[in-house]
Tab-separated table of C-alpha atoms and ligand atoms in Angstrom:
chain	number	residue	atom	x	y	z
A	1	MET	CA	0.834	35.485	9.931
A	2	ILE	CA	-1.118	33.069	7.732
A	3	GLY	CA	-1.077	29.347	8.307
A	4	ILE	CA	-2.771	26.154	9.289
A	5	ASP	CA	-5.405	26.738	11.957
A	6	ASP	CA	-6.719	23.209	12.568
A	7	LEU	CA	-5.927	19.785	11.113
A	8	ALA	CA	-7.827	16.506	11.374
A	9	LEU	CA	-7.708	13.022	9.788
A	10	ALA	CA	-9.992	10.293	8.659
A	11	THR	CA	-9.181	6.854	7.235
A	12	GLY	CA	-10.787	3.712	5.893
A	13	ALA	CA	-12.973	1.493	8.123
A	14	TYR	CA	-10.669	-1.565	8.071
A	15	ARG	CA	-7.015	-2.418	8.199
A	16	ILE	CA	-4.945	-5.265	6.960
A	17	ASP	CA	-1.627	-6.301	8.507
A	18	LEU	CA	1.054	-6.333	5.777
A	19	ALA	CA	2.292	-9.699	7.105
A	20	ALA	CA	-0.840	-11.202	5.544
A	21	VAL	CA	-0.031	-9.683	2.193
A	22	ALA	CA	3.593	-10.808	2.524
A	23	GLU	CA	2.509	-14.377	3.155
A	24	ARG	CA	0.374	-14.504	0.014
A	25	LEU	CA	3.145	-12.943	-2.124
A	26	GLY	CA	5.802	-15.200	-0.621
A	27	THR	CA	7.730	-12.225	0.720
A	28	ASP	CA	9.539	-11.757	4.044
A	29	PRO	CA	7.233	-9.473	6.117
A	30	ALA	CA	10.418	-7.637	7.205
A	31	LYS	CA	10.627	-6.194	3.672
A	32	TYR	CA	7.366	-4.348	4.347
A	33	TYR	CA	7.811	-3.617	8.041
A	34	LYS	CA	11.447	-2.576	7.850
A	35	GLY	CA	12.325	-2.132	4.163
A	36	LEU	CA	9.255	0.011	3.332
A	37	GLY	CA	8.504	1.133	6.924
A	38	GLN	CA	4.837	0.038	6.644
A	39	THR	CA	2.952	-2.169	9.092
A	40	GLU	CA	-0.678	-1.861	7.954
A	41	MET	CA	-2.872	-0.439	5.213
A	42	SER	CA	-6.313	1.071	5.709
A	43	VAL	CA	-9.010	-0.521	3.555
A	44	ILE	CA	-12.233	1.345	2.856
A	45	ALA	CA	-15.737	-0.022	3.467
A	46	GLU	CA	-18.118	-0.577	0.592
A	47	ASP	CA	-19.869	2.682	1.420
A	48	GLU	CA	-16.783	4.834	1.775
A	49	ASP	CA	-14.885	6.812	-0.852
A	50	ILE	CA	-12.864	10.057	-1.091
A	51	VAL	CA	-15.962	12.141	-0.411
A	52	THR	CA	-16.947	10.333	2.771
A	53	LEU	CA	-13.361	10.210	3.999
A	54	GLY	CA	-12.818	13.890	3.217
A	55	ALA	CA	-16.056	15.027	4.816
A	56	ALA	CA	-15.368	12.897	7.892
A	57	ALA	CA	-11.951	14.579	8.300
A	58	ALA	CA	-13.471	18.066	7.827
A	59	LEU	CA	-16.398	17.642	10.212
A	60	PRO	CA	-14.545	18.089	13.531
A	61	VAL	CA	-12.675	21.082	12.106
A	62	LEU	CA	-15.960	22.813	11.240
A	63	GLU	CA	-17.644	21.765	14.449
A	64	ARG	CA	-14.893	23.456	16.401
A	65	ALA	CA	-14.490	26.649	14.392
A	66	GLY	CA	-17.896	27.098	12.913
A	67	ARG	CA	-18.826	27.408	9.269
A	68	ASP	CA	-19.386	31.175	8.922
A	69	GLN	CA	-15.864	32.200	7.835
A	70	ILE	CA	-15.482	29.443	5.208
A	71	ARG	CA	-15.970	30.899	1.692
A	72	THR	CA	-13.730	28.442	-0.178
A	73	VAL	CA	-13.380	24.650	-0.179
A	74	LEU	CA	-10.381	23.224	-2.016
A	75	PHE	CA	-10.630	19.448	-2.525
A	76	ALA	CA	-7.287	17.854	-3.445
A	77	THR	CA	-7.297	14.332	-4.761
A	78	GLU	CA	-5.588	11.953	-7.162
A	79	THR	CA	-8.507	9.502	-7.098
A	80	GLY	CA	-11.338	11.670	-8.412
A	81	ILE	CA	-14.791	10.025	-8.672
A	82	ASP	CA	-16.116	12.152	-11.524
A	83	GLN	CA	-14.555	13.653	-14.666
A	84	SER	CA	-16.440	16.903	-14.234
A	85	LYS	CA	-18.018	17.468	-10.832
A	86	ALA	CA	-15.739	18.364	-7.930
A	87	ALA	CA	-15.849	15.846	-5.053
A	88	GLY	CA	-15.870	18.895	-2.759
A	89	VAL	CA	-19.369	19.847	-3.882
A	90	TYR	CA	-20.755	16.621	-2.363
A	91	ALA	CA	-18.672	17.294	0.744
A	92	HIS	CA	-19.986	20.895	0.862
A	93	ARG	CA	-23.553	19.679	1.167
A	94	LEU	CA	-22.766	16.920	3.655
A	95	LEU	CA	-20.887	19.406	5.823
A	96	GLY	CA	-23.750	21.927	5.853
A	97	LEU	CA	-21.714	24.778	4.410
A	98	SER	CA	-23.264	28.000	3.191
A	99	PRO	CA	-24.226	28.264	-0.516
A	100	ASN	CA	-21.961	31.313	-0.684
A	101	VAL	CA	-18.860	29.248	-1.018
A	102	ARG	CA	-16.615	28.469	-3.998
A	103	VAL	CA	-15.663	24.771	-4.326
A	104	VAL	CA	-13.096	23.293	-6.698
A	105	GLU	CA	-11.107	20.093	-7.091
A	106	LEU	CA	-7.338	20.155	-7.594
A	107	LYS	CA	-5.235	17.391	-9.169
A	108	GLN	CA	-1.546	16.677	-9.570
A	109	ALA	CA	-0.964	13.162	-8.151
A	110	CYS	CA	0.013	13.392	-4.448
A	111	TYR	CA	1.018	17.076	-4.635
A	112	SER	CA	-2.235	19.002	-4.970
A	113	GLY	CA	-2.958	19.379	-1.218
A	114	THR	CA	0.060	21.651	-1.101
A	115	ALA	CA	-1.091	23.674	-4.076
A	116	ALA	CA	-4.342	24.027	-2.122
A	117	LEU	CA	-2.495	25.215	0.973
A	118	GLN	CA	-0.736	27.941	-1.087
A	119	PHE	CA	-3.899	28.966	-2.891
A	120	ALA	CA	-5.678	29.108	0.437
A	121	ALA	CA	-2.946	31.317	1.894
A	122	ALA	CA	-3.241	33.686	-1.037
A	123	LEU	CA	-7.042	33.965	-0.573
A	124	VAL	CA	-6.595	34.630	3.129
A	125	ALA	CA	-3.999	37.264	2.370
A	126	ARG	CA	-6.558	39.040	0.189
A	127	ASN	CA	-9.252	38.849	2.905
A	128	PRO	CA	-7.942	37.932	6.347
A	129	ALA	CA	-11.529	37.601	7.632
A	130	GLU	CA	-11.978	34.408	5.607
A	131	LYS	CA	-10.884	30.875	6.316
A	132	VAL	CA	-10.309	28.368	3.587
A	133	LEU	CA	-11.133	24.682	4.110
A	134	VAL	CA	-8.691	22.309	2.383
A	135	ILE	CA	-9.612	18.632	2.094
A	136	ALA	CA	-7.009	16.139	0.814
A	137	SER	CA	-8.474	12.720	0.353
A	138	ASP	CA	-7.378	9.598	-1.570
A	139	VAL	CA	-7.731	5.859	-1.886
A	140	ALA	CA	-4.462	4.485	-3.240
A	141	ARG	CA	-4.816	1.476	-5.477
A	142	TYR	CA	-2.183	-0.533	-7.315
A	143	GLU	CA	-2.331	-3.837	-9.152
A	144	LEU	CA	-2.789	-6.809	-6.856
A	145	GLY	CA	0.389	-8.893	-6.725
A	146	SER	CA	2.581	-6.026	-7.881
A	147	SER	CA	5.507	-4.701	-5.823
A	148	ALA	CA	3.433	-1.565	-5.204
A	149	GLU	CA	0.487	-3.488	-3.622
A	150	PRO	CA	1.807	-3.158	-0.038
A	151	THR	CA	2.021	0.626	-0.539
A	152	GLN	CA	-1.731	1.085	-0.975
A	153	GLY	CA	-3.831	2.859	1.667
A	154	ALA	CA	-6.684	5.265	2.238
A	155	GLY	CA	-6.924	8.489	4.177
A	156	ALA	CA	-7.944	12.113	4.317
A	157	ALA	CA	-6.600	15.213	5.986
A	158	ALA	CA	-8.681	18.343	6.392
A	159	PHE	CA	-7.284	21.681	7.457
A	160	THR	CA	-8.293	25.288	7.654
A	161	VAL	CA	-6.034	28.127	6.617
A	162	SER	CA	-6.511	31.411	8.429
A	163	ALA	CA	-4.902	34.698	9.276
A	164	ASP	CA	-4.573	33.728	12.930
A	165	PRO	CA	-3.417	30.088	12.764
A	166	ALA	CA	-3.396	27.983	15.917
A	167	LEU	CA	-1.000	25.288	14.659
A	168	LEU	CA	1.551	26.330	12.037
A	169	ALA	CA	2.448	29.857	10.821
A	170	LEU	CA	3.700	29.662	7.212
A	171	GLU	CA	6.932	31.421	6.215
A	172	PRO	CA	6.987	33.316	2.945
A	173	ALA	CA	9.576	31.323	0.964
A	174	ALA	CA	8.464	28.352	-1.078
A	175	GLY	CA	10.595	26.262	-3.426
A	176	LEU	CA	9.043	24.817	-6.558
A	177	PHE	CA	10.023	22.135	-9.054
A	178	THR	CA	8.199	20.664	-12.053
A	179	ALA	CA	9.480	18.062	-14.602
A	180	ASP	CA	7.420	16.101	-17.124
A	181	VAL	CA	8.288	12.532	-16.140
A	182	MET	CA	6.242	9.289	-16.409
A	183	ASP	CA	6.898	7.641	-13.032
A	184	PHE	CA	3.283	7.181	-12.004
A	185	TRP	CA	-0.001	8.024	-13.731
A	186	ARG	CA	-3.555	6.765	-14.047
A	187	PRO	CA	-5.227	6.911	-17.492
A	188	ASN	CA	-8.958	7.511	-17.491
A	189	HIS	CA	-9.799	3.883	-18.204
A	190	ARG	CA	-7.956	2.534	-15.107
A	191	VAL	CA	-8.793	2.341	-11.435
A	192	THR	CA	-5.222	1.437	-10.476
A	193	ALA	CA	-2.174	3.621	-11.093
A	194	ILE	CA	0.559	2.662	-13.485
A	195	VAL	CA	3.841	3.071	-11.688
A	196	ASP	CA	7.524	2.532	-12.390
A	197	GLY	CA	8.446	2.161	-8.723
A	198	GLN	CA	12.202	2.548	-8.783
A	199	SER	CA	12.093	5.468	-11.228
A	200	SER	CA	9.443	7.128	-9.074
A	201	ILE	CA	11.886	7.058	-6.159
A	202	THR	CA	14.523	8.732	-8.261
A	203	ALA	CA	12.065	11.297	-9.624
A	204	TYR	CA	10.874	12.047	-6.093
A	205	LEU	CA	14.423	12.661	-4.802
A	206	GLU	CA	15.339	14.885	-7.740
A	207	ALA	CA	12.157	16.857	-7.466
A	208	ILE	CA	12.433	17.417	-3.702
A	209	GLY	CA	16.082	18.327	-4.135
A	210	GLY	CA	15.176	20.794	-6.888
A	211	ALA	CA	12.408	22.314	-4.744
A	212	PHE	CA	14.749	22.716	-1.819
A	213	THR	CA	17.360	24.472	-3.990
A	214	ASP	CA	14.664	26.865	-5.185
A	215	TYR	CA	13.423	27.337	-1.606
A	216	ARG	CA	16.931	28.504	-0.634
A	217	ALA	CA	17.163	30.749	-3.712
A	218	GLN	CA	13.823	32.333	-2.654
A	219	GLY	CA	15.309	33.265	0.717
A	220	GLY	CA	14.292	30.075	2.574
A	221	ALA	CA	16.119	28.917	5.748
A	222	ASP	CA	19.374	27.003	5.723
A	223	PHE	CA	18.915	23.222	6.157
A	224	ALA	CA	20.574	23.516	9.579
A	225	ALA	CA	17.956	26.044	10.698
A	226	ILE	CA	15.027	23.647	10.031
A	227	ASP	CA	14.089	21.441	13.025
A	228	ARG	CA	11.692	18.917	11.548
A	229	PHE	CA	10.885	17.622	8.085
A	230	CYS	CA	7.496	16.318	6.927
A	231	TYR	CA	7.912	14.528	3.568
A	232	HIS	CA	5.301	13.017	1.338
A	233	GLN	CA	5.228	9.330	2.461
A	234	PRO	CA	4.189	6.851	-0.218
A	235	PHE	CA	5.797	4.471	2.298
A	236	THR	CA	7.504	5.869	5.372
A	237	LYS	CA	11.001	4.714	4.459
A	238	MET	CA	10.804	7.149	1.516
A	239	ALA	CA	10.926	9.997	4.033
A	240	SER	CA	14.152	8.621	5.529
A	241	LYS	CA	15.639	8.227	2.073
A	242	ALA	CA	14.629	11.785	1.079
A	243	HIS	CA	15.957	13.248	4.312
A	244	ARG	CA	19.353	11.580	3.923
A	245	TYR	CA	19.484	12.749	0.318
A	246	LEU	CA	18.587	16.342	1.201
A	247	ALA	CA	21.001	16.404	4.113
A	248	GLN	CA	23.829	15.320	1.908
A	249	ARG	CA	22.858	17.759	-0.823
A	250	ALA	CA	22.742	20.574	1.745
A	251	GLY	CA	26.119	19.601	3.248
A	252	SER	CA	24.644	18.837	6.648
A	253	THR	CA	26.979	17.556	9.344
A	254	LEU	CA	24.236	15.948	11.482
A	255	ASP	CA	24.778	12.263	12.227
A	256	ALA	CA	22.232	9.515	11.372
A	257	ALA	CA	20.522	9.612	14.760
A	258	ALA	CA	20.066	13.382	14.626
A	259	LEU	CA	18.623	13.153	11.074
A	260	ALA	CA	16.285	10.309	12.135
A	261	ALA	CA	14.990	12.473	15.040
A	262	GLN	CA	13.944	15.104	12.505
A	263	VAL	CA	11.730	12.764	10.488
A	264	ASP	CA	10.846	9.601	12.439
A	265	PRO	CA	8.107	11.266	14.551
A	266	THR	CA	6.289	12.178	11.302
A	267	MET	CA	5.731	8.529	10.337
A	268	ALA	CA	3.409	7.226	13.092
A	269	TYR	CA	0.134	7.570	11.174
A	270	ASN	CA	1.273	6.852	7.578
A	271	ARG	CA	2.960	3.643	8.779
A	272	ARG	CA	-0.476	2.368	9.804
A	273	ILE	CA	-2.691	3.999	7.145
A	274	GLY	CA	-0.509	3.395	4.048
A	275	ASN	CA	-0.257	5.795	1.182
A	276	SER	CA	-2.978	8.419	1.248
A	277	TYR	CA	-1.513	10.327	-1.705
A	278	THR	CA	-2.542	14.019	-1.242
A	279	ALA	CA	-3.239	13.607	2.474
A	280	SER	CA	0.076	11.858	3.246
A	281	VAL	CA	2.331	14.890	3.954
A	282	TYR	CA	-0.385	16.458	6.123
A	283	LEU	CA	-0.818	13.188	8.093
A	284	ALA	CA	2.951	13.385	8.599
A	285	LEU	CA	2.579	16.879	10.011
A	286	LEU	CA	-0.286	15.745	12.238
A	287	ALA	CA	1.681	12.756	13.544
A	288	LEU	CA	4.559	15.100	14.372
A	289	LEU	CA	2.363	17.566	16.231
A	290	ASP	CA	0.500	14.759	18.094
A	291	GLY	CA	3.608	12.731	18.883
A	292	GLU	CA	6.121	15.186	20.289
A	293	ALA	CA	5.872	16.794	23.697
A	294	ASP	CA	6.459	20.414	22.760
A	295	LEU	CA	7.407	21.795	19.387
A	296	THR	CA	6.571	25.467	20.074
A	297	GLY	CA	8.626	27.762	17.919
A	298	GLU	CA	10.246	24.950	15.940
A	299	ARG	CA	10.626	25.407	12.184
A	300	VAL	CA	8.902	22.561	10.323
A	301	ALA	CA	9.328	21.771	6.622
A	302	ILE	CA	6.612	20.443	4.374
A	303	ALA	CA	8.209	18.609	1.464
A	304	SER	CA	5.429	17.712	-0.972
A	305	TYR	CA	5.788	15.503	-4.060
A	306	GLY	CA	3.339	14.405	-6.723
A	307	SER	CA	4.512	12.069	-9.457
A	308	GLY	CA	4.488	13.283	-12.947
A	309	ALA	CA	6.088	15.424	-11.321
A	310	VAL	CA	5.687	18.494	-9.084
A	311	ALA	CA	7.387	19.175	-5.803
A	312	GLU	CA	7.204	22.046	-3.322
A	313	PHE	CA	9.230	22.764	-0.219
A	314	LEU	CA	8.023	25.255	2.324
A	315	THR	CA	8.360	25.915	6.058
A	316	GLY	CA	6.341	27.177	8.972
A	317	THR	CA	6.835	27.643	12.665
A	318	VAL	CA	4.815	25.883	15.362
A	319	VAL	CA	2.541	28.343	17.098
A	320	GLU	CA	2.592	28.770	20.895
A	321	GLY	CA	-0.354	26.958	22.535
A	322	TYR	CA	-0.797	24.606	19.557
A	323	ARG	CA	-1.256	21.556	21.780
A	324	GLU	CA	-4.647	22.854	22.877
A	325	GLY	CA	-5.835	22.418	19.283
A	326	LEU	CA	-4.781	18.794	18.922
A	327	ARG	CA	-6.991	15.711	18.977
A	328	THR	CA	-4.277	13.207	19.751
A	329	ALA	CA	-6.435	10.668	21.675
A	330	THR	CA	-9.161	10.806	19.012
A	331	ASN	CA	-6.708	10.223	16.236
A	332	GLU	CA	-5.280	7.173	18.009
A	333	GLN	CA	-8.780	5.904	18.574
A	334	ILE	CA	-9.652	6.268	14.851
A	335	LEU	CA	-6.701	4.041	13.928
A	336	ALA	CA	-7.212	1.547	16.778
A	337	ASP	CA	-10.911	1.150	16.024
A	338	ARG	CA	-10.358	-0.237	12.508
A	339	PRO	CA	-11.109	-3.951	12.628
A	340	GLN	CA	-8.418	-6.090	11.067
A	341	ILE	CA	-9.529	-8.048	8.006
A	342	SER	CA	-8.025	-11.194	6.524
A	343	ASP	CA	-6.171	-11.276	3.281
A	344	ASP	CA	-9.098	-13.130	1.642
A	345	THR	CA	-11.578	-10.446	2.702
A	346	TYR	CA	-9.282	-7.700	1.522
A	347	LEU	CA	-8.671	-9.415	-1.798
A	348	ALA	CA	-12.399	-9.850	-2.396
A	349	ARG	CA	-12.919	-6.147	-1.751
A	350	GLN	CA	-10.044	-5.044	-3.951
A	351	ARG	CA	-11.308	-7.176	-6.827
A	352	THR	CA	-14.803	-5.701	-6.739
A	353	MET	CA	-14.125	-2.104	-5.751
A	354	PRO	CA	-14.447	0.535	-6.979
A	355	ARG	CA	-17.386	-0.370	-9.231
A	356	THR	CA	-17.089	1.138	-12.687
A	357	ASP	CA	-20.015	-0.551	-14.452
A	358	PRO	CA	-22.739	1.887	-15.517
A	359	SER	CA	-25.573	0.043	-13.684
A	360	ASP	CA	-27.369	1.209	-10.541
A	361	TYR	CA	-26.231	-0.331	-7.268
A	362	THR	CA	-26.821	-0.019	-3.533
A	363	ASN	CA	-23.878	-0.282	-1.097
A	364	ARG	CA	-24.150	-2.249	2.105
A	365	HIS	CA	-24.123	-0.106	5.219
A	366	GLU	CA	-20.688	-0.797	6.681
A	367	THR	CA	-19.008	2.441	7.646
A	368	ARG	CA	-19.025	3.910	11.133
A	369	ALA	CA	-18.047	7.324	9.724
A	370	PRO	CA	-20.510	10.269	9.786
A	371	PHE	CA	-21.243	10.084	6.084
A	372	ARG	CA	-21.709	7.247	3.619
A	373	PHE	CA	-21.751	6.564	-0.080
A	374	ALA	CA	-25.124	4.817	-0.431
A	375	GLY	CA	-24.831	3.789	-4.080
A	376	VAL	CA	-25.452	4.906	-7.611
A	377	ARG	CA	-28.794	5.724	-9.311
A	378	GLU	CA	-28.877	6.714	-12.948
A	379	ASP	CA	-25.171	7.544	-12.873
A	380	GLN	CA	-25.599	9.805	-9.846
A	381	ARG	CA	-23.648	9.048	-6.677
A	382	ILE	CA	-25.772	9.134	-3.531
A	383	TYR	CA	-24.203	10.445	-0.349
A	384	GLU	CA	-26.024	10.632	2.988
A	385	PRO	CA	-25.385	11.134	6.681
A	386	THR	CA	-24.897	7.830	8.456
A	387	SER	CA	-27.399	8.477	11.219
B	401	COA	N1	14.080	-7.254	5.314
B	401	COA	C1	14.288	-5.906	5.429
B	401	COA	N2	14.316	-5.092	4.339
B	401	COA	C2	14.189	-5.628	3.116
B	401	COA	C3	13.971	-7.040	2.935
B	401	COA	C4	13.907	-7.830	4.141
B	401	COA	N3	13.725	-9.155	4.064
B	401	COA	N4	13.840	-7.262	1.602
B	401	COA	C5	13.970	-6.092	0.978
B	401	COA	N5	14.133	-5.098	1.888
B	401	COA	C6	14.321	-3.677	1.618
B	401	COA	C7	15.104	-3.330	0.428
B	401	COA	O1	16.529	-3.373	0.685
B	401	COA	C8	14.628	-1.952	0.099
B	401	COA	O2	15.210	-1.033	0.982
B	401	COA	P1	16.163	0.126	0.411
B	401	COA	O3	15.417	0.868	-0.661
B	401	COA	O4	16.402	0.967	1.613
B	401	COA	O5	17.339	-0.569	-0.101
B	401	COA	C9	13.146	-2.019	0.479
B	401	COA	O6	13.046	-3.159	1.345
B	401	COA	C10	12.224	-2.240	-0.695
B	401	COA	O7	12.700	-3.265	-1.484
B	401	COA	P2	12.741	-3.184	-3.014
B	401	COA	O8	13.240	-4.481	-3.581
B	401	COA	O9	13.373	-1.927	-3.482
B	401	COA	O10	11.140	-3.133	-3.266
B	401	COA	P3	10.318	-3.279	-4.550
B	401	COA	O11	11.112	-2.895	-5.786
B	401	COA	O12	9.713	-4.652	-4.548
B	401	COA	O13	9.105	-2.239	-4.317
B	401	COA	C11	8.553	0.120	-4.416
B	401	COA	C12	9.311	-0.999	-3.676
B	401	COA	C13	8.522	1.356	-3.519
B	401	COA	C14	9.309	0.436	-5.717
B	401	COA	C15	7.121	-0.382	-4.720
B	401	COA	O14	6.490	-0.690	-3.498
B	401	COA	C16	6.272	0.627	-5.493
B	401	COA	O15	6.341	0.698	-6.698
B	401	COA	N6	5.444	1.470	-4.792
B	401	COA	C17	4.584	2.420	-5.390
B	401	COA	C18	5.328	3.679	-5.908
B	401	COA	C19	5.914	4.491	-4.799
B	401	COA	O16	5.509	4.460	-3.710
B	401	COA	N7	6.933	5.332	-5.200
B	401	COA	C20	7.579	6.220	-4.277
B	401	COA	C21	7.814	7.576	-4.810
B	401	COA	S1	6.289	8.425	-5.126
């Protein structure tokens, strides 16, 4: 029985209410609140990035389980901060991991956290004494003023994969789907993604549908035998759309309320964090585990999508006693503690970050997270513990 042993989150220091963005863009806030299912977006501090978010998410996982069994760190991100060096190597040092660890970065838009999960499971199958640390961390940026702007966000999920998982035991079947489509991409010269929003929704649905069909062909459970569905959530309404699409494709007879009960509890964190790309589907899983009274024995699907496009559909069962491993109150505190910033403050940040000029700079000390991105000297990023 291999699966997810522990799972924690981190997010940006600040939040902006999407009503403020709607006012500037002359849009009805209901379009964002109801139409997209998003209320807020996390905004990072000047001294935060994917490394500090990812390491912050991983720290409580390592503090609980220890570092001795970790021999691999897989860092999944769409928003890499270097063309060569893996962000996970910085995180490895900040987290105090042993030198006898392999560290690598994985990329395929929002999908690669799930590739990391499967690679981790394979490593653990080879040596059940090891645990693999997976960090999925992203800062989602689109053009200001575009229809994608309200679907930005920032967040990280960190989880360990072990042979004796405390949260979710993975089932063997996995459904896969890849198609070369240009729905969302980010050329090397850009800090914001190029996206064809409506075609990305179509590509997402087709890919998830294709992955589910393959999951069934690989011996996966019938749709009716799956209790809950965690979808990648670029905005939470996408999960509702995907679930209705899959239900119809699978010939489900469940009514709208029953279908909603299978996905709505997965949205609580992403609705407030915004899109966290690779982390999103794992924040959906965490919201589900934190939000429901008792899911013991329930079969949960992870439906992962990364534009470009790769999708994977897999399932696991919730392990008895899982609630003892949750940090529900801490997670709520992390979200509640983010000060709200005005649209002007947010705009000023978005226009100046991330810095891409080659000069040295020092970042103001803003973050309350355990690690910070202090600045750049001679093209080297400087990371340090906050205290
Ligand atoms: N009150 C309530 N709902 C409203 C509304 C209002 N006043 N005005 C519009 N809506 C609804 C629309 O009906 C639509 O819902 P539906 O899709 O269920 O019909 C929803 O709000 C979004 O409106 P739409 O006009 O489709 O939005 P848009 O084209 O301006 O932008 C995205 C939406 C998702 C395309 C855009 O935010 C984007 O490109 N995001 C980034 C890419 C992304 O997330 N892709 C997802 C797959 S990876």
